Amino acid sequence: MSALPSDPSDRGSYWLATVPAGADVSHPPLEPGGETDTDVVVVGGGIAGLCTAWELARAGRQVTVVEADRIAAGVTGHTTAKVTAQHALIYDDLRRMHGADGARMYALSQQDAVEHLVATVRELGIECELERLPAYTWAESEEQDEKLHAEAEAAAEAGLPAAYVTETGLPFPVRGAVRVADQAQFHPRKYLMALAEDLVRRGGRIAERTRVVGLEEGEPCRVTAENGATVTANAVVVATHYPVFDRALLFSRLEPHRELVVAAAVPADQDPAGMYITPEDNTRSVRSAPYGDGQRLLLITGESFLPGTADVTERFGRLEAWTRERFPDARVVHRWATQDNSSTDRVPYIGPFHPGARHTYVATGFGGWGMSSGVLAGRLLARYVTGEDLPAWAKLYDPRRLPGLREAPSLLGLQATVAKHFVGDRLRPSHVDSVAEIAPGSGAIVRVGGSRCAVHRDADGQLHAVSARCTHLGCLVHFNDAELAWECPCHGSRFAPDGSVLQGPATHPLEPRDLE
């Protein structure tokens, strides 16, 4: 194994660093100002977008995937890559919010996605480190243990092979756990690079480094890229993690959250042999992956927070300390962060974009479980586009569903949080009084000439100033010191220090500002 940089943050996502040479093929962007005609255009090249495009290509449709950066390198490239229908403590909530039938439909569809991915790996002969393992939700406190009993009952009632247990493969005692058998884990980029290769072989097209900024619905539909390129299609699928076009105002029902990941090498005999998660300690998730040389790579996730609201460096320290406490032989070799969006009723939005949509579709709100939900989205959206009969569970995921009464507290809480930041952040005079207070490698909001500027001082001492207003809906951004990014706490848009878009829903950069 080659020597690694001394700082794990320099290595970022393990998945991005370990795709075999020759597999990580780049795809040219759409020609600036050019025009493309296709049956279906899929906006977004993560797991949901690529799975949808592949399913459609298999059905004989001409498909074009348009990705703002590199395929499978955004949220999908920073996941922990559990493919499971066991989504922590969810089934007891689902049967209360959606009824026992809703919980059963959720379990059926998510487990079907697990099995479909496994079958696809076998069909295409993909080498992606696929392993079938049980998934656990564990607790160490009496309060959470009571919830585990209810969750085990609800998951089993929904049709999953679920049971309450008190023994796990973790190297520390637990009070109890919900165990769900026959789940899976894999290397997401190795899987998706193979899927992309097969998509192209079937006549599909992939355009990377092409950010879509406009959508015209009609017959046909038309999407426009930042470089002036256009794609005309009979149908459009928006699979950009957070919808960059929000005709259904889904942003009012989606809550963004970031989590941190540390990857640590341990001797193979210390592999916990399963996928684990606990809601305690601000979430802790554990799984392992093959690492060679008699080792396994532990992937530890946690420290959930709203973008732009946390000292990320401090939180990485807490997560690494927990890792070393629970796994004393662990040697941290990678670390990164990931982001996802949760719907207020805990069920993703997959289907027609809005009530009047006839040829536009969306997939979003995966709540941290995008591997199974992304595969599910691919199968379901392909059926919508091709006009095939929809499965019984399609209605559960329909983005046009109305909020239920049990969803109201989550919905109101989300709007209160957005309002707090939209209004409250403006009442603060500034984060610092002058740019002189900004240390190298950090950033802050400064009032310059009557307007708020987001100012970053790089390691060489150079200042970079941009507008502090997010280009999505105008909330003020905050600086993430560990990842060197401006983040919007309202809807999760992220920007580089120079203002360029890292993550939507924003599609336009922060405008440059003059400090003189």
Short mmCIF file of C-alpha atoms in Angstrom, two decimals:
data_model
loop_
_atom_site.label_atom_id
_atom_site.label_comp_id
_atom_site.label_asym_id
_atom_site.label_seq_id
_atom_site.Cartn_x
_atom_site.Cartn_y
_atom_site.Cartn_z
CA MET A 1 0.00 0.00 0.00
CA SER A 2 1.39 3.41 -0.92
CA ALA A 3 2.30 5.96 1.74
CA LEU A 4 -0.62 8.12 2.86
CA PRO A 5 -0.58 11.83 3.64
CA SER A 6 -0.22 12.54 7.37
CA ASP A 7 -3.54 14.41 7.59
CA PRO A 8 -6.62 12.20 6.92
CA SER A 9 -8.56 15.24 5.71
CA ASP A 10 -6.15 15.51 2.79
CA ARG A 11 -7.36 12.16 1.51
CA GLY A 12 -11.10 12.79 1.62
CA SER A 13 -13.58 10.10 0.63
CA TYR A 14 -12.20 6.58 0.53
CA TRP A 15 -14.60 5.73 -2.31
CA LEU A 16 -13.24 8.52 -4.52
CA ALA A 17 -9.66 7.50 -3.81
CA THR A 18 -10.01 3.79 -4.62
CA VAL A 19 -11.66 3.32 -8.01
CA PRO A 20 -9.31 1.14 -10.11
CA ALA A 21 -7.27 2.78 -12.85
CA GLY A 22 -9.19 2.78 -16.11
CA ALA A 23 -12.60 2.51 -14.42
CA ASP A 24 -12.95 6.21 -13.57
CA VAL A 25 -13.62 7.31 -17.14
CA SER A 26 -14.29 11.01 -17.73
CA HIS A 27 -17.12 12.12 -20.00
CA PRO A 28 -16.92 15.35 -22.03
CA PRO A 29 -19.28 18.22 -21.20
CA LEU A 30 -22.01 19.33 -23.52
CA GLU A 31 -20.65 21.64 -26.18
CA PRO A 32 -21.14 25.31 -25.19
CA GLY A 33 -24.17 26.64 -27.03
CA GLY A 34 -24.81 23.24 -28.58
CA GLU A 35 -28.17 21.50 -28.93
CA THR A 36 -28.97 17.87 -28.11
CA ASP A 37 -32.13 15.87 -28.72
CA THR A 38 -32.88 12.79 -26.63
CA ASP A 39 -35.81 10.75 -25.33
CA VAL A 40 -35.03 11.43 -21.66
CA VAL A 41 -32.61 13.81 -19.97
CA VAL A 42 -31.56 12.94 -16.42
CA VAL A 43 -30.19 15.88 -14.45
CA GLY A 44 -27.76 14.57 -11.84
CA GLY A 45 -25.22 11.76 -11.98
CA GLY A 46 -25.47 10.25 -8.51
CA ILE A 47 -26.94 6.87 -7.69
CA ALA A 48 -30.55 7.96 -8.33
CA GLY A 49 -29.73 9.57 -11.67
CA LEU A 50 -27.49 6.81 -12.96
CA CYS A 51 -29.85 4.04 -11.86
CA THR A 52 -32.78 5.80 -13.54
CA ALA A 53 -30.79 6.33 -16.76
CA TRP A 54 -29.63 2.70 -16.81
CA GLU A 55 -33.13 1.34 -16.27
CA LEU A 56 -34.44 3.54 -19.09
CA ALA A 57 -31.63 2.50 -21.44
CA ARG A 58 -32.46 -1.14 -20.72
CA ALA A 59 -36.05 -0.33 -21.68
CA GLY A 60 -34.85 0.97 -25.06
CA ARG A 61 -34.96 4.72 -24.39
CA GLN A 62 -32.28 7.13 -25.59
CA VAL A 63 -30.96 8.76 -22.43
CA THR A 64 -28.64 11.70 -21.71
CA VAL A 65 -27.26 12.22 -18.18
CA VAL A 66 -26.09 15.75 -17.37
CA GLU A 67 -23.91 16.16 -14.26
CA ALA A 68 -22.57 19.44 -12.84
CA ASP A 69 -19.27 17.85 -11.75
CA ARG A 70 -18.19 14.18 -12.00
CA ILE A 71 -20.64 11.29 -11.86
CA ALA A 72 -20.91 9.44 -8.54
CA ALA A 73 -18.61 12.00 -6.91
CA GLY A 74 -21.05 14.18 -5.00
CA VAL A 75 -23.29 12.89 -2.21
CA THR A 76 -23.04 9.36 -3.63
CA GLY A 77 -19.24 9.52 -3.50
CA HIS A 78 -19.32 10.45 0.18
CA THR A 79 -21.85 7.96 1.51
CA THR A 80 -21.18 5.09 3.92
CA ALA A 81 -22.75 2.83 1.26
CA LYS A 82 -25.12 0.70 3.29
CA VAL A 83 -27.76 -0.90 1.09
CA THR A 84 -30.45 -1.75 3.57
CA ALA A 85 -34.15 -1.52 4.34
CA GLN A 86 -33.28 -0.99 8.01
CA HIS A 87 -33.20 2.80 8.36
CA ALA A 88 -32.56 3.21 12.09
CA LEU A 89 -35.73 3.88 14.12
CA ILE A 90 -38.25 4.37 11.32
CA TYR A 91 -40.90 1.64 11.11
CA ASP A 92 -42.66 2.50 14.35
CA ASP A 93 -42.84 6.13 13.14
CA LEU A 94 -44.05 5.03 9.70
CA ARG A 95 -46.93 2.97 11.01
CA ARG A 96 -48.05 5.92 13.16
CA MET A 97 -47.72 8.46 10.31
CA HIS A 98 -48.70 6.30 7.31
CA GLY A 99 -50.45 3.35 8.91
CA ALA A 100 -49.39 -0.28 9.03
CA ASP A 101 -49.90 -0.60 5.29
CA GLY A 102 -47.61 2.38 4.63
CA ALA A 103 -44.88 0.84 6.77
CA ARG A 104 -45.31 -2.46 4.94
CA MET A 105 -45.07 -0.77 1.52
CA TYR A 106 -41.91 1.05 2.62
CA ALA A 107 -40.28 -2.18 3.81
CA LEU A 108 -41.32 -4.08 0.67
CA SER A 109 -39.97 -1.42 -1.69
CA GLN A 110 -36.70 -0.87 0.17
CA GLN A 111 -35.93 -4.59 0.47
CA ASP A 112 -36.81 -5.00 -3.20
CA ALA A 113 -34.15 -2.34 -3.97
CA VAL A 114 -31.56 -4.30 -1.97
CA GLU A 115 -32.29 -7.46 -3.91
CA HIS A 116 -32.35 -5.61 -7.24
CA LEU A 117 -28.88 -4.18 -6.63
CA VAL A 118 -27.55 -7.61 -5.73
CA ALA A 119 -29.09 -9.07 -8.89
CA THR A 120 -27.60 -6.27 -11.01
CA VAL A 121 -24.14 -6.92 -9.60
CA ARG A 122 -24.48 -10.55 -10.64
CA GLU A 123 -26.01 -9.76 -14.04
CA LEU A 124 -23.20 -7.39 -15.04
CA GLY A 125 -20.44 -9.19 -13.15
CA ILE A 126 -19.51 -6.04 -11.22
CA GLU A 127 -16.55 -6.24 -8.82
CA CYS A 128 -17.72 -3.82 -6.13
CA GLU A 129 -16.93 -5.53 -2.81
CA LEU A 130 -20.55 -6.58 -2.33
CA GLU A 131 -21.18 -8.28 1.02
CA ARG A 132 -24.47 -9.60 2.48
CA LEU A 133 -24.63 -8.78 6.19
CA PRO A 134 -27.20 -8.04 8.89
CA ALA A 135 -28.00 -4.45 9.81
CA TYR A 136 -28.46 -3.36 13.43
CA THR A 137 -29.88 -0.35 15.25
CA TRP A 138 -28.42 -0.45 18.75
CA ALA A 139 -28.85 1.43 22.02
CA GLU A 140 -27.00 1.63 25.31
CA SER A 141 -29.59 3.58 27.32
CA GLU A 142 -32.85 2.35 28.82
CA GLU A 143 -34.83 5.14 27.13
CA GLN A 144 -33.70 4.17 23.62
CA ASP A 145 -33.99 0.47 24.40
CA GLU A 146 -37.73 0.88 24.91
CA LYS A 147 -37.93 2.37 21.41
CA LEU A 148 -35.98 -0.60 20.03
CA HIS A 149 -38.62 -3.06 21.24
CA ALA A 150 -41.33 -1.07 19.43
CA GLU A 151 -39.15 -0.76 16.33
CA ALA A 152 -38.42 -4.50 16.17
CA GLU A 153 -42.12 -5.25 16.40
CA ALA A 154 -43.02 -2.67 13.73
CA ALA A 155 -40.26 -3.80 11.32
CA ALA A 156 -41.27 -7.46 11.66
CA GLU A 157 -44.94 -6.51 11.20
CA ALA A 158 -43.89 -4.65 8.02
CA GLY A 159 -42.42 -7.88 6.66
CA LEU A 160 -38.68 -7.53 7.33
CA PRO A 161 -36.60 -10.35 8.89
CA ALA A 162 -36.29 -8.25 12.06
CA ALA A 163 -35.79 -9.25 15.68
CA TYR A 164 -34.81 -7.68 19.01
CA VAL A 165 -31.42 -8.97 20.20
CA THR A 166 -28.97 -8.20 23.01
CA GLU A 167 -25.79 -9.54 21.39
CA THR A 168 -23.99 -7.93 18.42
CA GLY A 169 -20.56 -8.08 16.81
CA LEU A 170 -19.56 -4.72 18.30
CA PRO A 171 -16.56 -4.81 20.67
CA PHE A 172 -18.56 -3.21 23.50
CA PRO A 173 -21.79 -4.15 25.29
CA VAL A 174 -25.15 -2.82 24.17
CA ARG A 175 -28.43 -2.80 26.02
CA GLY A 176 -30.31 -4.01 22.96
CA ALA A 177 -30.53 -3.87 19.18
CA VAL A 178 -32.90 -4.43 16.27
CA ARG A 179 -31.32 -6.93 13.88
CA VAL A 180 -32.47 -7.16 10.25
CA ALA A 181 -30.94 -10.01 8.25
CA ASP A 182 -30.00 -10.18 4.54
CA GLN A 183 -28.89 -6.59 3.93
CA ALA A 184 -25.87 -5.48 1.90
CA GLN A 185 -22.88 -3.15 1.66
CA PHE A 186 -20.64 -2.32 -1.30
CA HIS A 187 -18.21 0.10 -2.95
CA PRO A 188 -20.61 2.66 -4.50
CA ARG A 189 -18.28 4.16 -7.12
CA LYS A 190 -17.08 0.80 -8.40
CA TYR A 191 -20.71 -0.21 -8.81
CA LEU A 192 -21.76 3.02 -10.51
CA MET A 193 -18.75 3.24 -12.82
CA ALA A 194 -19.72 -0.21 -14.12
CA LEU A 195 -23.36 0.89 -14.46
CA ALA A 196 -22.26 4.00 -16.38
CA GLU A 197 -20.13 1.88 -18.70
CA ASP A 198 -23.08 -0.39 -19.46
CA LEU A 199 -25.32 2.65 -19.94
CA VAL A 200 -22.98 4.05 -22.61
CA ARG A 201 -22.73 0.63 -24.22
CA ARG A 202 -26.52 0.65 -24.55
CA GLY A 203 -26.42 3.99 -26.39
CA GLY A 204 -26.73 6.37 -23.44
CA ARG A 205 -24.74 9.58 -23.17
CA ILE A 206 -23.12 11.15 -20.10
CA ALA A 207 -22.06 14.80 -19.94
CA GLU A 208 -19.95 15.85 -16.97
CA ARG A 209 -18.89 19.37 -15.90
CA THR A 210 -22.21 20.68 -17.23
CA ARG A 211 -24.37 22.52 -14.69
CA VAL A 212 -28.06 22.74 -15.62
CA VAL A 213 -29.64 26.08 -14.68
CA GLY A 214 -32.93 26.18 -16.60
CA LEU A 215 -35.96 23.95 -17.18
CA GLU A 216 -38.86 24.56 -19.57
CA GLU A 217 -41.67 22.06 -19.25
CA GLY A 218 -43.71 21.23 -22.30
CA GLU A 219 -43.93 18.84 -25.24
CA PRO A 220 -41.02 18.51 -25.61
CA CYS A 221 -39.21 19.72 -22.47
CA ARG A 222 -36.01 21.70 -22.60
CA VAL A 223 -33.13 22.07 -20.12
CA THR A 224 -30.45 24.73 -20.38
CA ALA A 225 -26.90 24.51 -19.06
CA GLU A 226 -24.73 27.26 -17.61
CA ASN A 227 -22.54 27.17 -20.74
CA GLY A 228 -25.53 27.79 -23.01
CA ALA A 229 -25.96 24.19 -24.14
CA THR A 230 -29.53 22.92 -24.40
CA VAL A 231 -31.09 19.48 -24.31
CA THR A 232 -34.56 18.82 -25.72
CA ALA A 233 -36.31 15.71 -24.43
CA ASN A 234 -39.69 14.06 -24.11
CA ALA A 235 -39.15 13.65 -20.36
CA VAL A 236 -36.91 15.14 -17.67
CA VAL A 237 -35.78 13.51 -14.41
CA VAL A 238 -34.35 15.84 -11.75
CA ALA A 239 -32.08 13.73 -9.53
CA THR A 240 -29.81 16.40 -8.10
CA HIS A 241 -30.01 15.38 -4.44
CA TYR A 242 -31.87 18.63 -3.61
CA PRO A 243 -34.12 19.74 -6.50
CA VAL A 244 -32.43 22.61 -8.34
CA PHE A 245 -35.85 23.50 -9.73
CA ASP A 246 -38.62 23.43 -7.18
CA ARG A 247 -41.98 23.74 -8.90
CA ALA A 248 -43.62 21.89 -5.99
CA LEU A 249 -41.91 23.99 -3.26
CA LEU A 250 -40.35 20.84 -1.86
CA PHE A 251 -37.75 22.98 -0.08
CA SER A 252 -40.46 23.74 2.49
CA ARG A 253 -40.59 20.01 3.35
CA LEU A 254 -36.92 19.08 3.09
CA GLU A 255 -34.42 19.49 5.91
CA PRO A 256 -30.69 19.36 4.98
CA HIS A 257 -28.21 17.81 7.37
CA ARG A 258 -24.49 17.06 7.22
CA GLU A 259 -22.65 14.21 8.89
CA LEU A 260 -18.96 13.52 9.32
CA VAL A 261 -17.16 10.29 8.40
CA VAL A 262 -13.85 8.91 9.63
CA ALA A 263 -12.35 5.78 8.10
CA ALA A 264 -9.98 3.79 10.29
CA ALA A 265 -7.97 0.64 9.62
CA VAL A 266 -8.25 -2.21 12.14
CA PRO A 267 -7.03 -5.83 12.17
CA ALA A 268 -9.43 -8.06 10.24
CA ASP A 269 -10.28 -10.07 13.36
CA GLN A 270 -11.84 -6.91 14.85
CA ASP A 271 -14.41 -6.61 12.07
CA PRO A 272 -17.86 -6.19 13.71
CA ALA A 273 -19.41 -8.21 10.85
CA GLY A 274 -22.46 -6.08 10.26
CA MET A 275 -23.81 -2.59 9.66
CA TYR A 276 -24.68 -0.63 12.79
CA ILE A 277 -26.34 2.64 13.75
CA THR A 278 -27.50 4.27 16.99
CA PRO A 279 -29.42 7.52 17.52
CA GLU A 280 -27.37 8.11 20.67
CA ASP A 281 -24.28 10.37 20.88
CA ASN A 282 -25.71 12.52 18.05
CA THR A 283 -25.78 9.43 15.82
CA ARG A 284 -23.03 6.87 15.43
CA SER A 285 -22.92 4.56 12.40
CA VAL A 286 -20.40 1.75 11.93
CA ARG A 287 -19.62 -0.57 9.04
CA SER A 288 -16.44 -2.02 7.57
CA ALA A 289 -14.97 -2.56 4.12
CA PRO A 290 -12.13 -4.71 2.73
CA TYR A 291 -8.77 -2.98 3.15
CA GLY A 292 -6.06 -5.58 2.40
CA ASP A 293 -2.96 -6.58 4.34
CA GLY A 294 -5.04 -8.44 6.94
CA GLN A 295 -7.07 -5.34 7.75
CA ARG A 296 -10.61 -4.02 7.49
CA LEU A 297 -11.56 -0.37 7.11
CA LEU A 298 -14.08 0.88 9.67
CA LEU A 299 -16.36 3.65 8.44
CA ILE A 300 -17.64 5.64 11.41
CA THR A 301 -20.29 8.29 10.78
CA GLY A 302 -21.97 10.78 13.09
CA GLU A 303 -22.10 14.32 14.50
CA SER A 304 -25.17 15.31 12.48
CA PHE A 305 -25.68 19.06 12.08
CA LEU A 306 -27.44 21.66 9.97
CA PRO A 307 -25.07 23.06 7.31
CA GLY A 308 -23.42 26.29 8.41
CA THR A 309 -24.20 25.88 12.12
CA ALA A 310 -21.32 23.93 13.63
CA ASP A 311 -17.63 24.00 14.46
CA VAL A 312 -16.80 21.14 12.10
CA THR A 313 -13.18 20.76 13.22
CA GLU A 314 -14.34 20.25 16.80
CA ARG A 315 -16.93 17.71 15.71
CA PHE A 316 -14.36 15.73 13.72
CA GLY A 317 -12.32 15.60 16.93
CA ARG A 318 -15.26 14.17 18.87
CA LEU A 319 -15.94 11.53 16.23
CA GLU A 320 -12.31 10.47 16.09
CA ALA A 321 -12.14 10.33 19.89
CA TRP A 322 -15.23 8.08 19.97
CA THR A 323 -13.68 5.84 17.31
CA ARG A 324 -10.45 5.38 19.30
CA GLU A 325 -12.36 4.84 22.55
CA ARG A 326 -14.58 2.10 21.12
CA PHE A 327 -11.96 0.61 18.76
CA PRO A 328 -8.59 1.15 20.51
CA ASP A 329 -6.55 -0.34 17.64
CA ALA A 330 -8.15 1.90 15.02
CA ARG A 331 -5.82 4.01 12.84
CA VAL A 332 -7.66 6.87 11.13
CA VAL A 333 -6.65 7.06 7.45
CA HIS A 334 -9.44 9.05 5.75
CA ARG A 335 -12.07 11.55 6.79
CA TRP A 336 -14.78 13.43 4.93
CA ALA A 337 -18.31 14.82 5.28
CA THR A 338 -21.58 14.00 3.60
CA GLN A 339 -24.94 15.71 3.22
CA ASP A 340 -28.51 14.59 2.70
CA ASN A 341 -32.07 15.85 3.00
CA SER A 342 -34.89 14.41 5.05
CA SER A 343 -38.57 14.85 4.28
CA THR A 344 -40.83 15.92 7.09
CA ASP A 345 -42.75 12.62 6.96
CA ARG A 346 -39.54 10.51 6.62
CA VAL A 347 -40.45 9.15 3.17
CA PRO A 348 -38.54 10.22 0.02
CA TYR A 349 -40.21 12.11 -2.82
CA ILE A 350 -40.03 9.99 -5.99
CA GLY A 351 -42.39 10.57 -8.89
CA PRO A 352 -44.03 13.46 -10.81
CA PHE A 353 -42.34 16.76 -10.01
CA HIS A 354 -45.50 18.66 -9.06
CA PRO A 355 -49.30 18.37 -9.36
CA GLY A 356 -49.38 19.67 -12.94
CA ALA A 357 -46.32 17.77 -14.16
CA ARG A 358 -46.80 15.53 -17.20
CA HIS A 359 -43.24 14.86 -18.30
CA THR A 360 -41.01 15.93 -15.39
CA TYR A 361 -40.04 13.76 -12.43
CA VAL A 362 -38.00 14.11 -9.25
CA ALA A 363 -36.15 11.99 -6.69
CA THR A 364 -35.10 13.57 -3.39
CA GLY A 365 -35.38 13.42 0.40
CA PHE A 366 -33.56 10.14 0.98
CA GLY A 367 -32.85 10.94 4.63
CA GLY A 368 -29.36 9.44 4.68
CA TRP A 369 -30.45 6.19 3.03
CA GLY A 370 -29.76 7.02 -0.59
CA MET A 371 -28.24 3.70 -1.63
CA SER A 372 -31.45 1.69 -1.34
CA SER A 373 -33.69 4.66 -2.16
CA GLY A 374 -31.57 5.59 -5.20
CA VAL A 375 -31.95 2.10 -6.65
CA LEU A 376 -35.66 2.22 -5.83
CA ALA A 377 -35.96 5.62 -7.53
CA GLY A 378 -34.33 4.28 -10.70
CA ARG A 379 -36.83 1.45 -11.01
CA LEU A 380 -39.87 3.56 -10.13
CA LEU A 381 -39.05 6.58 -12.32
CA ALA A 382 -38.30 4.33 -15.30
CA ARG A 383 -41.82 2.92 -14.97
CA TYR A 384 -43.32 6.41 -14.83
CA VAL A 385 -41.45 7.48 -17.98
CA THR A 386 -42.18 4.34 -19.99
CA GLY A 387 -45.82 4.14 -18.91
CA GLU A 388 -45.50 0.72 -17.29
CA ASP A 389 -47.85 -0.30 -14.48
CA LEU A 390 -46.72 1.23 -11.20
CA PRO A 391 -46.06 -0.94 -8.13
CA ALA A 392 -48.48 -0.80 -5.22
CA TRP A 393 -46.03 1.25 -3.16
CA ALA A 394 -45.62 4.09 -5.73
CA LYS A 395 -48.28 6.22 -4.03
CA LEU A 396 -46.34 6.23 -0.76
CA TYR A 397 -43.44 8.09 -2.45
CA ASP A 398 -45.53 10.43 -4.64
CA PRO A 399 -44.16 14.01 -4.30
CA ARG A 400 -47.70 15.33 -4.78
CA ARG A 401 -48.91 13.83 -1.49
CA LEU A 402 -50.35 16.30 1.01
CA PRO A 403 -48.84 16.74 4.48
CA GLY A 404 -50.61 14.71 7.15
CA LEU A 405 -51.51 15.93 10.63
CA ARG A 406 -48.77 13.82 12.20
CA GLU A 407 -46.28 15.52 9.91
CA ALA A 408 -47.25 19.00 11.14
CA PRO A 409 -44.79 19.27 14.09
CA SER A 410 -41.81 18.40 11.84
CA LEU A 411 -43.06 20.75 9.11
CA LEU A 412 -43.53 23.66 11.53
CA GLY A 413 -40.18 23.00 13.19
CA LEU A 414 -38.41 23.08 9.84
CA GLN A 415 -40.02 26.38 8.86
CA ALA A 416 -39.18 27.88 12.25
CA THR A 417 -35.53 26.94 11.76
CA VAL A 418 -35.43 28.50 8.30
CA ALA A 419 -37.13 31.67 9.57
CA LYS A 420 -34.70 31.89 12.48
CA HIS A 421 -31.74 31.92 10.13
CA PHE A 422 -33.33 34.07 7.42
CA VAL A 423 -34.28 36.79 9.91
CA GLY A 424 -32.00 36.21 12.88
CA ASP A 425 -28.75 36.09 10.93
CA ARG A 426 -29.57 39.51 9.49
CA LEU A 427 -29.97 41.01 12.96
CA ARG A 428 -26.41 40.13 13.85
CA PRO A 429 -24.18 43.13 13.01
CA SER A 430 -21.48 40.89 11.50
CA HIS A 431 -19.42 37.87 12.44
CA VAL A 432 -16.31 40.03 12.79
CA ASP A 433 -15.79 43.79 12.74
CA SER A 434 -13.05 43.87 10.11
CA VAL A 435 -11.18 41.61 7.70
CA ALA A 436 -8.07 42.03 9.86
CA GLU A 437 -9.66 39.63 12.37
CA ILE A 438 -9.88 36.78 9.85
CA ALA A 439 -7.04 34.29 10.36
CA PRO A 440 -5.44 32.34 7.47
CA GLY A 441 -7.57 29.35 6.50
CA SER A 442 -10.75 30.79 7.99
CA GLY A 443 -13.69 32.91 6.88
CA ALA A 444 -16.29 35.26 8.33
CA ILE A 445 -19.08 37.65 7.43
CA VAL A 446 -17.96 41.29 7.41
CA ARG A 447 -19.98 44.42 6.66
CA VAL A 448 -18.17 46.35 3.92
CA GLY A 449 -19.62 49.54 2.45
CA GLY A 450 -23.02 48.82 3.97
CA SER A 451 -23.38 45.28 2.64
CA ARG A 452 -22.44 41.92 4.12
CA CYS A 453 -19.52 40.13 2.47
CA ALA A 454 -18.40 36.56 2.96
CA VAL A 455 -14.62 36.85 3.27
CA HIS A 456 -12.11 33.99 3.29
CA ARG A 457 -8.39 34.37 3.96
CA ASP A 458 -6.45 31.53 2.33
CA ALA A 459 -3.34 29.86 3.75
CA ASP A 460 -1.14 32.38 1.92
CA GLY A 461 -2.97 35.31 3.47
CA GLN A 462 -4.88 36.35 0.33
CA LEU A 463 -8.45 37.56 0.83
CA HIS A 464 -11.39 36.30 -1.26
CA ALA A 465 -14.67 38.20 -0.89
CA VAL A 466 -18.10 37.25 -2.22
CA SER A 467 -21.69 38.13 -1.45
CA ALA A 468 -22.92 36.62 1.82
CA ARG A 469 -26.42 36.00 0.40
CA CYS A 470 -27.16 32.49 -0.85
CA THR A 471 -28.33 32.64 -4.45
CA HIS A 472 -31.17 30.19 -3.75
CA LEU A 473 -33.48 32.20 -1.49
CA GLY A 474 -31.22 34.80 0.07
CA CYS A 475 -30.25 33.39 3.48
CA LEU A 476 -26.82 34.37 4.79
CA VAL A 477 -24.07 31.78 4.40
CA HIS A 478 -21.70 30.61 7.16
CA PHE A 479 -18.13 29.36 6.89
CA ASN A 480 -17.21 25.69 7.39
CA ASP A 481 -13.66 25.82 8.74
CA ALA A 482 -12.85 22.15 8.22
CA GLU A 483 -13.99 21.90 4.60
CA LEU A 484 -13.28 25.51 3.57
CA ALA A 485 -16.75 26.15 2.22
CA TRP A 486 -19.58 28.65 2.60
CA GLU A 487 -22.80 26.89 3.65
CA CYS A 488 -26.42 28.02 3.75
CA PRO A 489 -28.20 26.92 6.96
CA CYS A 490 -31.66 27.35 5.38
CA HIS A 491 -31.62 24.81 2.53
CA GLY A 492 -28.09 23.41 2.44
CA SER A 493 -26.50 25.10 -0.60
CA ARG A 494 -22.69 25.08 -0.42
CA PHE A 495 -20.13 27.26 -2.16
CA ALA A 496 -16.34 27.28 -2.57
CA PRO A 497 -14.38 30.25 -1.14
CA ASP A 498 -14.44 31.86 -4.60
CA GLY A 499 -18.25 31.61 -4.62
CA SER A 500 -18.64 28.77 -7.12
CA VAL A 501 -21.46 26.30 -6.41
CA LEU A 502 -20.46 23.07 -4.68
CA GLN A 503 -23.92 21.79 -3.87
CA GLY A 504 -27.50 22.86 -4.64
CA PRO A 505 -30.28 23.84 -4.57
CA ALA A 506 -28.43 27.00 -5.62
CA THR A 507 -27.43 27.00 -9.29
CA HIS A 508 -25.67 30.37 -9.44
CA PRO A 509 -22.42 31.35 -7.70
CA LEU A 510 -22.03 33.92 -4.95
CA GLU A 511 -21.20 37.23 -6.60
CA PRO A 512 -17.65 38.57 -6.13
CA ARG A 513 -17.21 41.61 -3.89
CA ASP A 514 -14.57 44.35 -3.79
CA LEU A 515 -13.14 45.01 -0.33
CA GLU A 516 -11.66 48.39 -1.28
#
